[in-house]
């Protein structure tokens, strides 16, 4: 379960970063 959480966080972080770059 811990691995799933880490993967979710990594995915969310990557998605948020892409959104910020696109917004700029």
Backbone as a printed PyTorch tensor [residue, N CA C, xyz], in Angstrom:
tensor([[[  0.8450,  -1.2060,   0.0000],
         [  0.0000,   0.0000,   0.0000],
         [  0.8830,   1.2590,   0.0000]],

        [[  1.9640,   1.2110,   0.7320],
         [  2.8370,   2.3790,   0.8000],
         [  3.3720,   2.7150,  -0.5920]],

        [[  3.6670,   1.6690,  -1.3650],
         [  4.1910,   1.9050,  -2.7170],
         [  3.1580,   2.6350,  -3.5580]],

        [[  1.8910,   2.2510,  -3.4100],
         [  0.8210,   2.8880,  -4.1950],
         [  0.7570,   4.3730,  -3.8570]],

        [[  0.8540,   4.6790,  -2.5700],
         [  0.7970,   6.0800,  -2.1460],
         [  1.9570,   6.8440,  -2.7610]],

        [[  3.1400,   6.2790,  -2.7260],
         [  4.3220,   6.9430,  -3.2830],
         [  4.1200,   7.1960,  -4.7750]],

        [[  3.5990,   6.1790,  -5.4670],
         [  3.3690,   6.3150,  -6.9150],
         [  2.3440,   7.4160,  -7.1660]],

        [[  1.2830,   7.4310,  -6.3510],
         [  0.2350,   8.4580,  -6.5340],
         [  0.8350,   9.8430,  -6.3300]],

        [[  1.6520,   9.9850,  -5.2900],
         [  2.2700,  11.2840,  -5.0040],
         [  3.1930,  11.6840,  -6.1490]],

        [[  3.9920,  10.7390,  -6.6120],
         [  4.9300,  11.0300,  -7.7170],
         [  4.1380,  11.4670,  -8.9480]],

        [[  3.0650,  10.7360,  -9.2540],
         [  2.2480,  11.0640, -10.4240],
         [  1.6260,  12.4430, -10.2580]],

        [[  1.0440,  12.6990,  -9.0950],
         [  0.4060,  13.9970,  -8.8390],
         [  1.4290,  15.1250,  -8.9660]],

        [[  2.6170,  14.8960,  -8.4010],
         [  3.6570,  15.9220,  -8.4490],
         [  4.0320,  16.2120,  -9.9020]],

        [[  4.2250,  15.1530, -10.6780],
         [  4.5980,  15.3220, -12.0810],
         [  3.4950,  16.0410, -12.8440]],

        [[  2.2440,  15.6560, -12.5830],
         [  1.1160,  16.2890, -13.2820],
         [  1.0350,  17.7630, -12.9070]],

        [[  1.2100,  18.0620, -11.6230],
         [  1.1240,  19.4540, -11.1720],
         [  2.2490,  20.2720, -11.8140]],

        [[  3.4110,  19.6980, -11.9140],
         [  4.5460,  20.4110, -12.4960],
         [  4.2560,  20.7260, -13.9630]],

        [[  3.7230,  19.7400, -14.6900],
         [  3.3960,  19.9530, -16.1020],
         [  2.3560,  21.0620, -16.2300]],

        [[  1.3700,  21.0580, -15.3290],
         [  0.3120,  22.0740, -15.4000],
         [  0.9080,  23.4630, -15.1640]],

        [[  1.8260,  23.5650, -14.2270],
         [  2.4420,  24.8650, -13.9420],
         [  3.2130,  25.3560, -15.1630]],

        [[  3.9650,  24.4690, -15.7860],
         [  4.7420,  24.8530, -16.9690],
         [  3.8040,  25.3010, -18.0830]],

        [[  2.7130,  24.5740, -18.2660],
         [  1.7580,  24.8980, -19.3270],
         [  1.0790,  26.2390, -19.0420]],

        [[  0.8260,  26.5030, -17.7600],
         [  0.1360,  27.7380, -17.3790],
         [  1.0430,  28.9440, -17.6220]],

        [[  2.3270,  28.7890, -17.3710],
         [  3.2640,  29.9060, -17.5260],
         [  3.3060,  30.3620, -18.9660]]])
